[in-house]
XYZ file of C-alpha atoms in Angstrom:
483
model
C 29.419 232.678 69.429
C 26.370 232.646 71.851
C 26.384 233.558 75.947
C 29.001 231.333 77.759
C 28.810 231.225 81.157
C 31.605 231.774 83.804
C 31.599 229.360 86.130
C 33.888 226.713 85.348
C 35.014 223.461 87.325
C 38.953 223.353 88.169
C 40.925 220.760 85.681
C 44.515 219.123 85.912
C 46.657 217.223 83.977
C 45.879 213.550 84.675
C 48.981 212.242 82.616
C 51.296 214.624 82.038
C 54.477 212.348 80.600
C 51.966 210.805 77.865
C 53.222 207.872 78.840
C 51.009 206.406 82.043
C 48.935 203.236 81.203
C 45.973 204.375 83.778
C 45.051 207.446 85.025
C 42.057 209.618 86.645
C 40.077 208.647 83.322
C 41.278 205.742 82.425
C 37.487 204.127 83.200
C 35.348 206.907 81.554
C 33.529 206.565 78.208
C 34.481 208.340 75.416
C 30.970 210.306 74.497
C 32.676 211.797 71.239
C 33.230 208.233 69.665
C 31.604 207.655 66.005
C 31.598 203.728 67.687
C 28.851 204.727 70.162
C 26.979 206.843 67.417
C 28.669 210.145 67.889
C 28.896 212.805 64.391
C 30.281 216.348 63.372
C 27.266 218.206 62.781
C 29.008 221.493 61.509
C 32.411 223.364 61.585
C 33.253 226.505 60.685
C 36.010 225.928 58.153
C 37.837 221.616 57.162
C 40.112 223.754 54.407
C 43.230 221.201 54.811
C 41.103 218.322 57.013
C 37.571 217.422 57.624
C 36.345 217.245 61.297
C 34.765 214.150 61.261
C 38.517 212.637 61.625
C 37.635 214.028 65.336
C 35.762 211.660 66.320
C 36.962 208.523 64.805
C 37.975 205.735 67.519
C 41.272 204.781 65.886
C 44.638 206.715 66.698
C 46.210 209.051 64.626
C 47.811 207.855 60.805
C 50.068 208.662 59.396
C 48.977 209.406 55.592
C 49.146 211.701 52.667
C 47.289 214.325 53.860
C 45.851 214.744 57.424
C 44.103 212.857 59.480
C 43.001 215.973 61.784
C 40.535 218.649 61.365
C 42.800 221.526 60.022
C 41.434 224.848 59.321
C 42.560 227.562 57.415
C 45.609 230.117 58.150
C 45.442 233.437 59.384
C 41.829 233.229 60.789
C 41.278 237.004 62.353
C 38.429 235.765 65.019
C 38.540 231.745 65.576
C 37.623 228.063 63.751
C 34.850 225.668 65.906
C 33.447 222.768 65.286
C 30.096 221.440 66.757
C 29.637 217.236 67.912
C 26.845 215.516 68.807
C 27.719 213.323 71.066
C 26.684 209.460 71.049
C 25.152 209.383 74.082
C 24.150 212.453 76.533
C 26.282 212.371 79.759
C 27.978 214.242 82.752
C 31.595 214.875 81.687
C 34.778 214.142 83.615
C 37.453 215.620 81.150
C 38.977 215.370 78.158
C 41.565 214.028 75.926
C 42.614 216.557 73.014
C 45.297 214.942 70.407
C 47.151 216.593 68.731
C 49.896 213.524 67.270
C 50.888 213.960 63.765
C 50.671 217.846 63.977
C 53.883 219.266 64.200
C 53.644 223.133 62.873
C 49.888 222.533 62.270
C 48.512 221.982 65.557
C 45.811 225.105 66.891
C 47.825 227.060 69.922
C 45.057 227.356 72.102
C 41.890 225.663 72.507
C 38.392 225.740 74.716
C 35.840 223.378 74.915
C 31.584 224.212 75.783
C 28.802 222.242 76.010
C 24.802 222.151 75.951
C 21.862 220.013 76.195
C 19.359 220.161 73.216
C 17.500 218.602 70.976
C 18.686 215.765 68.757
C 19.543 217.009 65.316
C 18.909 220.521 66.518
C 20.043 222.945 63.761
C 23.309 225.007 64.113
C 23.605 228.436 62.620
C 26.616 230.092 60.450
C 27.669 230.399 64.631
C 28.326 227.735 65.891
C 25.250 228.612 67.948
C 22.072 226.318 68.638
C 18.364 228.054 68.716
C 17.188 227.608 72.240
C 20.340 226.448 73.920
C 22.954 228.345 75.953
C 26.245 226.785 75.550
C 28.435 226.432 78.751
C 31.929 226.439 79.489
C 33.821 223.093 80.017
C 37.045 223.815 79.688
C 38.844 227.103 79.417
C 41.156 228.840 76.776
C 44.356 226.567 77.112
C 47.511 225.882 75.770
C 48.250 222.515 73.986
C 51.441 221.121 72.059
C 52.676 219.291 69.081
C 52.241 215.415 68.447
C 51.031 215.170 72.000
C 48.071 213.529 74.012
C 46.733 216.109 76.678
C 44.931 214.293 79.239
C 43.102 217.101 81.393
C 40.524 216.362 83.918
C 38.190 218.233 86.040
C 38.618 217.879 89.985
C 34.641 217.480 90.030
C 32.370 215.691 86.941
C 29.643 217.993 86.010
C 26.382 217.656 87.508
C 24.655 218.443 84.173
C 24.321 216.414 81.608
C 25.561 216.945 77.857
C 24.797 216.195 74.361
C 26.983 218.700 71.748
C 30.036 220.045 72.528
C 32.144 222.488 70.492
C 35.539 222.425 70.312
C 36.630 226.273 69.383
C 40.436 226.889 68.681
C 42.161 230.023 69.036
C 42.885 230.877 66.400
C 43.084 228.592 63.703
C 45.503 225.290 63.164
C 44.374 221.725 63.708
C 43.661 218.924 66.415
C 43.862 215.050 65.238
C 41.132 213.689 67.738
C 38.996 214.708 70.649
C 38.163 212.451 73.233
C 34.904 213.773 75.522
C 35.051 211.270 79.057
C 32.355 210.626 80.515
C 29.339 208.728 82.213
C 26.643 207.916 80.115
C 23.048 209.273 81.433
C 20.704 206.350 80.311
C 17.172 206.810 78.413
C 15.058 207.252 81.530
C 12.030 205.875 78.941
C 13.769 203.032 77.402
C 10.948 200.379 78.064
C 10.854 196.560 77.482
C 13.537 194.339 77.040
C 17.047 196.143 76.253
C 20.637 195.478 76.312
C 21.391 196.116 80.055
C 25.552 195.526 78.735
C 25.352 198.295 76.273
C 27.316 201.671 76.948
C 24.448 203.505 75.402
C 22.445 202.002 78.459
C 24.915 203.210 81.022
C 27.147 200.105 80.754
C 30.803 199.677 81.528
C 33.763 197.311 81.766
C 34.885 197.255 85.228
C 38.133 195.241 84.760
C 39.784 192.897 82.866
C 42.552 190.278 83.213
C 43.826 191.062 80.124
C 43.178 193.140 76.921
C 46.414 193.242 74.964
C 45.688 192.760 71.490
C 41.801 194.305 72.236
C 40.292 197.111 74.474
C 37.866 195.677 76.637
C 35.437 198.421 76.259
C 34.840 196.952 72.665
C 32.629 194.658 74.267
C 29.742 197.011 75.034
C 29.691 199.135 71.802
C 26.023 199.240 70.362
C 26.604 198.079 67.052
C 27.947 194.716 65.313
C 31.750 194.701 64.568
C 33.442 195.088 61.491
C 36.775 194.438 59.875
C 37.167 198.119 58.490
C 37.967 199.344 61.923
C 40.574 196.815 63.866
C 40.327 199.427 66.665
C 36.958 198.472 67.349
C 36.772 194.794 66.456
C 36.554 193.288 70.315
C 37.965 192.754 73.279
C 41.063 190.171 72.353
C 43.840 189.147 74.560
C 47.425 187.449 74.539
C 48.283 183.861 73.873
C 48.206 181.623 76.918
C 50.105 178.747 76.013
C 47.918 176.698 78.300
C 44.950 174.845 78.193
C 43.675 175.188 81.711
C 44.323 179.172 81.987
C 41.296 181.259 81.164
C 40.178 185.095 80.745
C 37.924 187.671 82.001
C 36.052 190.528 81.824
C 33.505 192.437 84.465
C 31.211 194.333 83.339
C 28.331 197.077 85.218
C 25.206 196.693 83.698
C 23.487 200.169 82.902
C 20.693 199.418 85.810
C 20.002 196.466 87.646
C 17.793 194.085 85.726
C 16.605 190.999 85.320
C 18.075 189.178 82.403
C 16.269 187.156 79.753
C 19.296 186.516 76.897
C 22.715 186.548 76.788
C 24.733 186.739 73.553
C 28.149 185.584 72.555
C 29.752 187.611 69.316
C 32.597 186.591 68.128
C 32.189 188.424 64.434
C 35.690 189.463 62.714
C 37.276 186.595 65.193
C 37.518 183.061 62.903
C 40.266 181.279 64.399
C 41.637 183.384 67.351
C 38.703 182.847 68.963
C 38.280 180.820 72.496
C 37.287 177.682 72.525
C 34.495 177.879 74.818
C 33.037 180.952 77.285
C 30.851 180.985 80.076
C 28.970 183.805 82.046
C 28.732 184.156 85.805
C 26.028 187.338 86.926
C 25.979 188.861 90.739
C 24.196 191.893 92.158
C 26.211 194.557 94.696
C 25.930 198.214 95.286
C 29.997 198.731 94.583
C 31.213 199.630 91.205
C 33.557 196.611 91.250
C 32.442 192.918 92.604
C 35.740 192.024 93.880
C 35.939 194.770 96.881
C 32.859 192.997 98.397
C 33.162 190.412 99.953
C 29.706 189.183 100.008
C 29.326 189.143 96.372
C 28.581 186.173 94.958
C 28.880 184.598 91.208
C 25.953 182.756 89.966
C 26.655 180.725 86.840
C 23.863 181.747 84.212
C 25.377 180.491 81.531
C 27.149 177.569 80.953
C 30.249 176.734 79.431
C 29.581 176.684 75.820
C 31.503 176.019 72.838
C 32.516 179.011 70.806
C 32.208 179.387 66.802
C 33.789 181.654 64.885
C 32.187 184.560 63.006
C 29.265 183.670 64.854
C 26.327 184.750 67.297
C 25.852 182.922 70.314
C 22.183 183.358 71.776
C 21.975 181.664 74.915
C 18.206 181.544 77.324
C 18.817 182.573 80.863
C 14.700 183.994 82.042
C 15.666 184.445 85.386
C 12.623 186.161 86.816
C 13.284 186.342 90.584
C 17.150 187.491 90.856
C 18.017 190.888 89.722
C 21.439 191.610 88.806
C 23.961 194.177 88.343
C 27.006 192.707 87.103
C 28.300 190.277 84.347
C 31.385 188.146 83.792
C 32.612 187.071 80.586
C 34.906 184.066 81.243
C 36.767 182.866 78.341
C 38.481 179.495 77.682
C 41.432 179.625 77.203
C 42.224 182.703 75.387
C 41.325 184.499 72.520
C 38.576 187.219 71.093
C 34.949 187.754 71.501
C 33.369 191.463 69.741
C 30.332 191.512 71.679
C 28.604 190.632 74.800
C 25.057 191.311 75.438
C 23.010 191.031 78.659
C 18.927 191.120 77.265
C 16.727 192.218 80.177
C 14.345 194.262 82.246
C 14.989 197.144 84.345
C 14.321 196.156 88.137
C 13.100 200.140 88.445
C 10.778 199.890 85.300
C 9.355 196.896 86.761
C 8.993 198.381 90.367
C 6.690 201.300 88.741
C 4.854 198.898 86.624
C 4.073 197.252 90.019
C 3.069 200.258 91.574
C 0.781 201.520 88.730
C -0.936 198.492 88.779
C -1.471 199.523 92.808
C -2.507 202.570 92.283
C -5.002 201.331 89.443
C -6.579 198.709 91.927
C -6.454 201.113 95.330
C -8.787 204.015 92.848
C -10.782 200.542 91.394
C -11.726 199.929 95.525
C -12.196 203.713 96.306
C -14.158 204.039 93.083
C -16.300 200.383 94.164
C -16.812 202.072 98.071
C -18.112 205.540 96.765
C -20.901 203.636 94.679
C -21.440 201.196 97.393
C -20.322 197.916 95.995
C -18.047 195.665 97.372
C -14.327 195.083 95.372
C -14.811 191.693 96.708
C -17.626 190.456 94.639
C -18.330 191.107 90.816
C -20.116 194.169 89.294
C -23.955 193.990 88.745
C -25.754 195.033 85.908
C -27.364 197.946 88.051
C -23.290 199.017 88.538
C -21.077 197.099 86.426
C -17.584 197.414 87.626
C -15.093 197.570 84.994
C -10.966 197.963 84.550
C -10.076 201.929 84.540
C -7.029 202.922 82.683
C -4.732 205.363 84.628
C -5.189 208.089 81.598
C -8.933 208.085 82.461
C -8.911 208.756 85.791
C -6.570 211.323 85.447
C -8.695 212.889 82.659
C -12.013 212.470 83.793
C -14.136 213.001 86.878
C -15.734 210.609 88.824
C -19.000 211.057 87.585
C -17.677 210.606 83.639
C -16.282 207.542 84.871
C -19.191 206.254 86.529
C -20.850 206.839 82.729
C -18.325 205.580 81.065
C -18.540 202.142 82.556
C -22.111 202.227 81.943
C -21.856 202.871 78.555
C -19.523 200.356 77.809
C -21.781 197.772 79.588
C -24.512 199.019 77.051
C -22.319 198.429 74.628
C -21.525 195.033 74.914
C -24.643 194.057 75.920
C -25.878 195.524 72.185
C -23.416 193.314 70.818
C -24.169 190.299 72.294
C -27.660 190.717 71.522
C -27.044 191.525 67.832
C -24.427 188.275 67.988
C -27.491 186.076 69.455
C -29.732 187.402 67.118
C -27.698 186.484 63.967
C -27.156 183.335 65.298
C -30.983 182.572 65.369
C -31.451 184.080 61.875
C -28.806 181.263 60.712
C -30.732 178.555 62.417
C -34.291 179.528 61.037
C -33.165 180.148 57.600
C -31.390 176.436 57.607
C -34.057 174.678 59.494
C -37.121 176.454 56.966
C -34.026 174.798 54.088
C -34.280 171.616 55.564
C -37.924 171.799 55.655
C -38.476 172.313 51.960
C -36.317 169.703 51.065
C -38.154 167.086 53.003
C -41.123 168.591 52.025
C -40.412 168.974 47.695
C -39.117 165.300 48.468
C -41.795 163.777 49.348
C -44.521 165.358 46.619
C -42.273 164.948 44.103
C -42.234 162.104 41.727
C -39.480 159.572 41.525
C -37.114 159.998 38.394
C -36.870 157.243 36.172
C -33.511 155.234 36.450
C -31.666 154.120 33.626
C -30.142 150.530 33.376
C -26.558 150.298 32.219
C -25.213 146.999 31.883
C -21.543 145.734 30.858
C -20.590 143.584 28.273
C -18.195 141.694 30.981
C -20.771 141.528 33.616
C -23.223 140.892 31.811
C -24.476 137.463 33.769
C -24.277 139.170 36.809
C -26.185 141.942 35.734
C -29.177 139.861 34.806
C -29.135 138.061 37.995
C -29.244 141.435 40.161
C -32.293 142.996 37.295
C -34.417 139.678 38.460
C -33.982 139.932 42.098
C -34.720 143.793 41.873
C -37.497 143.296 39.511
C -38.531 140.710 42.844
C -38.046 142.986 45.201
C -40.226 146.453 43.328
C -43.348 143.568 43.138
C -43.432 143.188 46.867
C -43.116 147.247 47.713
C -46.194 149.162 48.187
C -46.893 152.357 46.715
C -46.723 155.486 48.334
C -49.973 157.767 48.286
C -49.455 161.234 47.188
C -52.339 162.388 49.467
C -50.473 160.800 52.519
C -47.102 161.955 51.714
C -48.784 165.968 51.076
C -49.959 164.824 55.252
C -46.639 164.547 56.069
């Protein structure tokens, strides 16, 4: 099974009636979702139920069959199952199911986790090449048909990306639920969806999400109607026509946006009539504890289609921001919300790399005695140095570099200029013979063509040209071969 360490964080029971509406984890992300990208990579034995049912975001059914990784009976050592999660994170607890198991459910479970690789390869083990597997949660008891909500006092300080799920011995478990904070793609460059959970996002609150979770709304991929579980954020009739909805969410990093989009796919008919979106920036997880926070209206209130994407223009260069507000007229359904943008931290090293490149440019101008000031001469050209150079090369190959790509384009241009003067001397010595065969050459003889219905005219214009020949002199052949 691989080394596990000891040290473990203390966990409790953050609902034990099954019954509370909140709790400790109420505002954590499921990692172990198949919604945010999350998939059973192996298991040791899916004899009476596969173990991809682990992971799906729907509840429990009740079906022919099971919907629950069951293993075999009468296992002598014990059954595991390994899960890449969706997105790697620091975990918070976890929510093991074990509804519509009643005689099948595993007596004991224990939960580990590493950080490795995408599609790294498991053994026959259970084991991953490279990685040490650590322990999350203990060897403990769980029940029949119930949820067990257990949480750790303190989130790890680690981050994860597999977990196994090990039971002791054998039996089953319906789904697994790994909650968490997301860990964002430090690299993740460019424009990105600031409002996706895969970038860190989250819902903050809601006013309402009856008939729809309001973490649907930051999912990373498009809804669909195969999962109603998953379809969007939806909420109860209002009965009036001046109430409205809402819906906060935390942007993954500060940023500042470029696009917002409206989804309201799988929603044709209970969708609102019209949404707007209001953006602020504050260092609390939740806008409405500080009181200095203030909404900014970045996108107006806009009529909403159904079964449609809304893209919606809000480059706003100078005003980062941190949160976003979904409000929805009067009531109804959206799938998605996305916030398009730029990390304010990406930026901020852009800025600084582009300091750094001009502070060496100056140092790099002194030590060769020219001055930044005032453009490069052809006994020093200056040129732009990319950061990869100077950290590769020494001053001196630098210095040569520069010089060599001066030579360079001064070859070019020369070879351009010369060209171009080739082109001109080959038409000008064209032009030239033309004139030239024109004027020794004889004139051809013209043929007279004459139409049976002009035929007066045609006579009339023969006499005045025959008039007009008698009264042109000749050219001289020796004169024109002068010319």
């Amino acid at each position: 099974m691989g080394n596990v360490q000891s040290s473990l964080p203390t966990y409790y029971n953050a609902d034990p009636t099954n019954e509370a509406y909140t709790h400790s984890l109420s505002n954590y992300v499921d990692l172990a979702s198949s919604a945010i990208g999350a998939k059973v990579v192996k298991a040791s034995n899916e004899k009476f139920g596969l173990a991809a049912n682990l992971i799906k975001p729907e509840a429990p059914k009740k079906k022919k069959g099971f919907d629950a990784w069951v293993t075999r009976r009468h296992n002598p050592e014990t059954d595991w199952a390994v899960v890449q999660l969706g997105s790697a994170g620091t975990v918070a607890g976890f929510d093991i199911d074990t509804r519509g198991l009643d005689g099948e459910h595993a007596s004991q479970v224990s939960i580990q986790g590493c950080l490795a690789p995408k599609g790294s390869h498991v053994n026959g083990n259970g084991d991953i090449d490279g990685a040490e597997w650590e322990e999350l949660l203990p060897q403990v008891d769980i029940s029949a048909n119930s949820h067990h909500l257990l949480a750790l006092w303190t989130a790890t300080k680690n981050p994860y990306n597999y977990v196994r799920l090990v039971l002791h011995p054998d039996g089953g478990v319906a789904r697994l639920r790994i909650l968490g904070t997301v860990i964002a793609n430090p690299e993740a460059a460019g424009e990105i969806d600031l409002a996706c959970v895969t970038a860190g996002a989250r819902v903050v609150k809601a006013s309402d999400e009856k008939l729809g979770a309001k973490e649907n709304l930051i999912l990373p991929s498009r809804a669909t109607a195969d999962c109603a579980e998953t379809q969007g954020w939806k909420t109860r009739r209002s009965r009036s026509d001046d109430s409205s909805d809402w819906a906060i969410v935390r942007l993954g990093e500060p940023g500042f946006l470029t696009r917002i989009e409206l989804d309201t796919l799988t929603f044709d008919g209970d969708q609102p009539v019209s949404a707007s979106v209001q953006a602020c920036f504050t260092d609390l997880d939740n806008p409405e504890r500080d009181s200095e926070c203030f909404w900014y209206q970045i996108v107006p209130r806009i009529e909403l289609n159904g079964n449609k994407l809304h893209k919606v223009d809000v480059t706003l260069n100078d005003v980062p921001f941190s949160h976003i507000k979904l409000v929805i007229h009067p009531d109804g359904g959206v799938s998605r919300l996305r916030a398009f943008g730029q990390r304010v931290e990406e930026i901020e090293k852009e800025a600084a790399r582009e300091k750094a490149e001009a502070a060496e440019e100056a140092a790099l101008a002194e030590e060769l005695g020219l001055d930044s000031s005032e453009p490069a001469t052809d006994t020093e050209p200056k040129a732009p140095v990319e950061t990869k150079k100077l950290a590769e090369s020494s001053l001196d190959k630098l210095v040569a570099a520069k010089k060599a790509r001066k030579q360079k384009q001064e070859r070019k241009k020369k070879s351009a200029e010369g060209t171009k003067k080739s082109a001109e001397k080959e038409q000008f010595s064209s032009q030239s013979g033309e004139i030239i065969q024109s004027l020794t050459s004889p004139l051809p003889s013209k043929k007279r063509t004459r139409t049976r219905s002009h035929v007066e005219d045609d006579t009339d214009a023969s006499v005045d040209s025959q008039a007009k020949r008698s009264r042109r002199k000749p050219k001289s052949r020796t004169n024109a071969a002068q010319l």
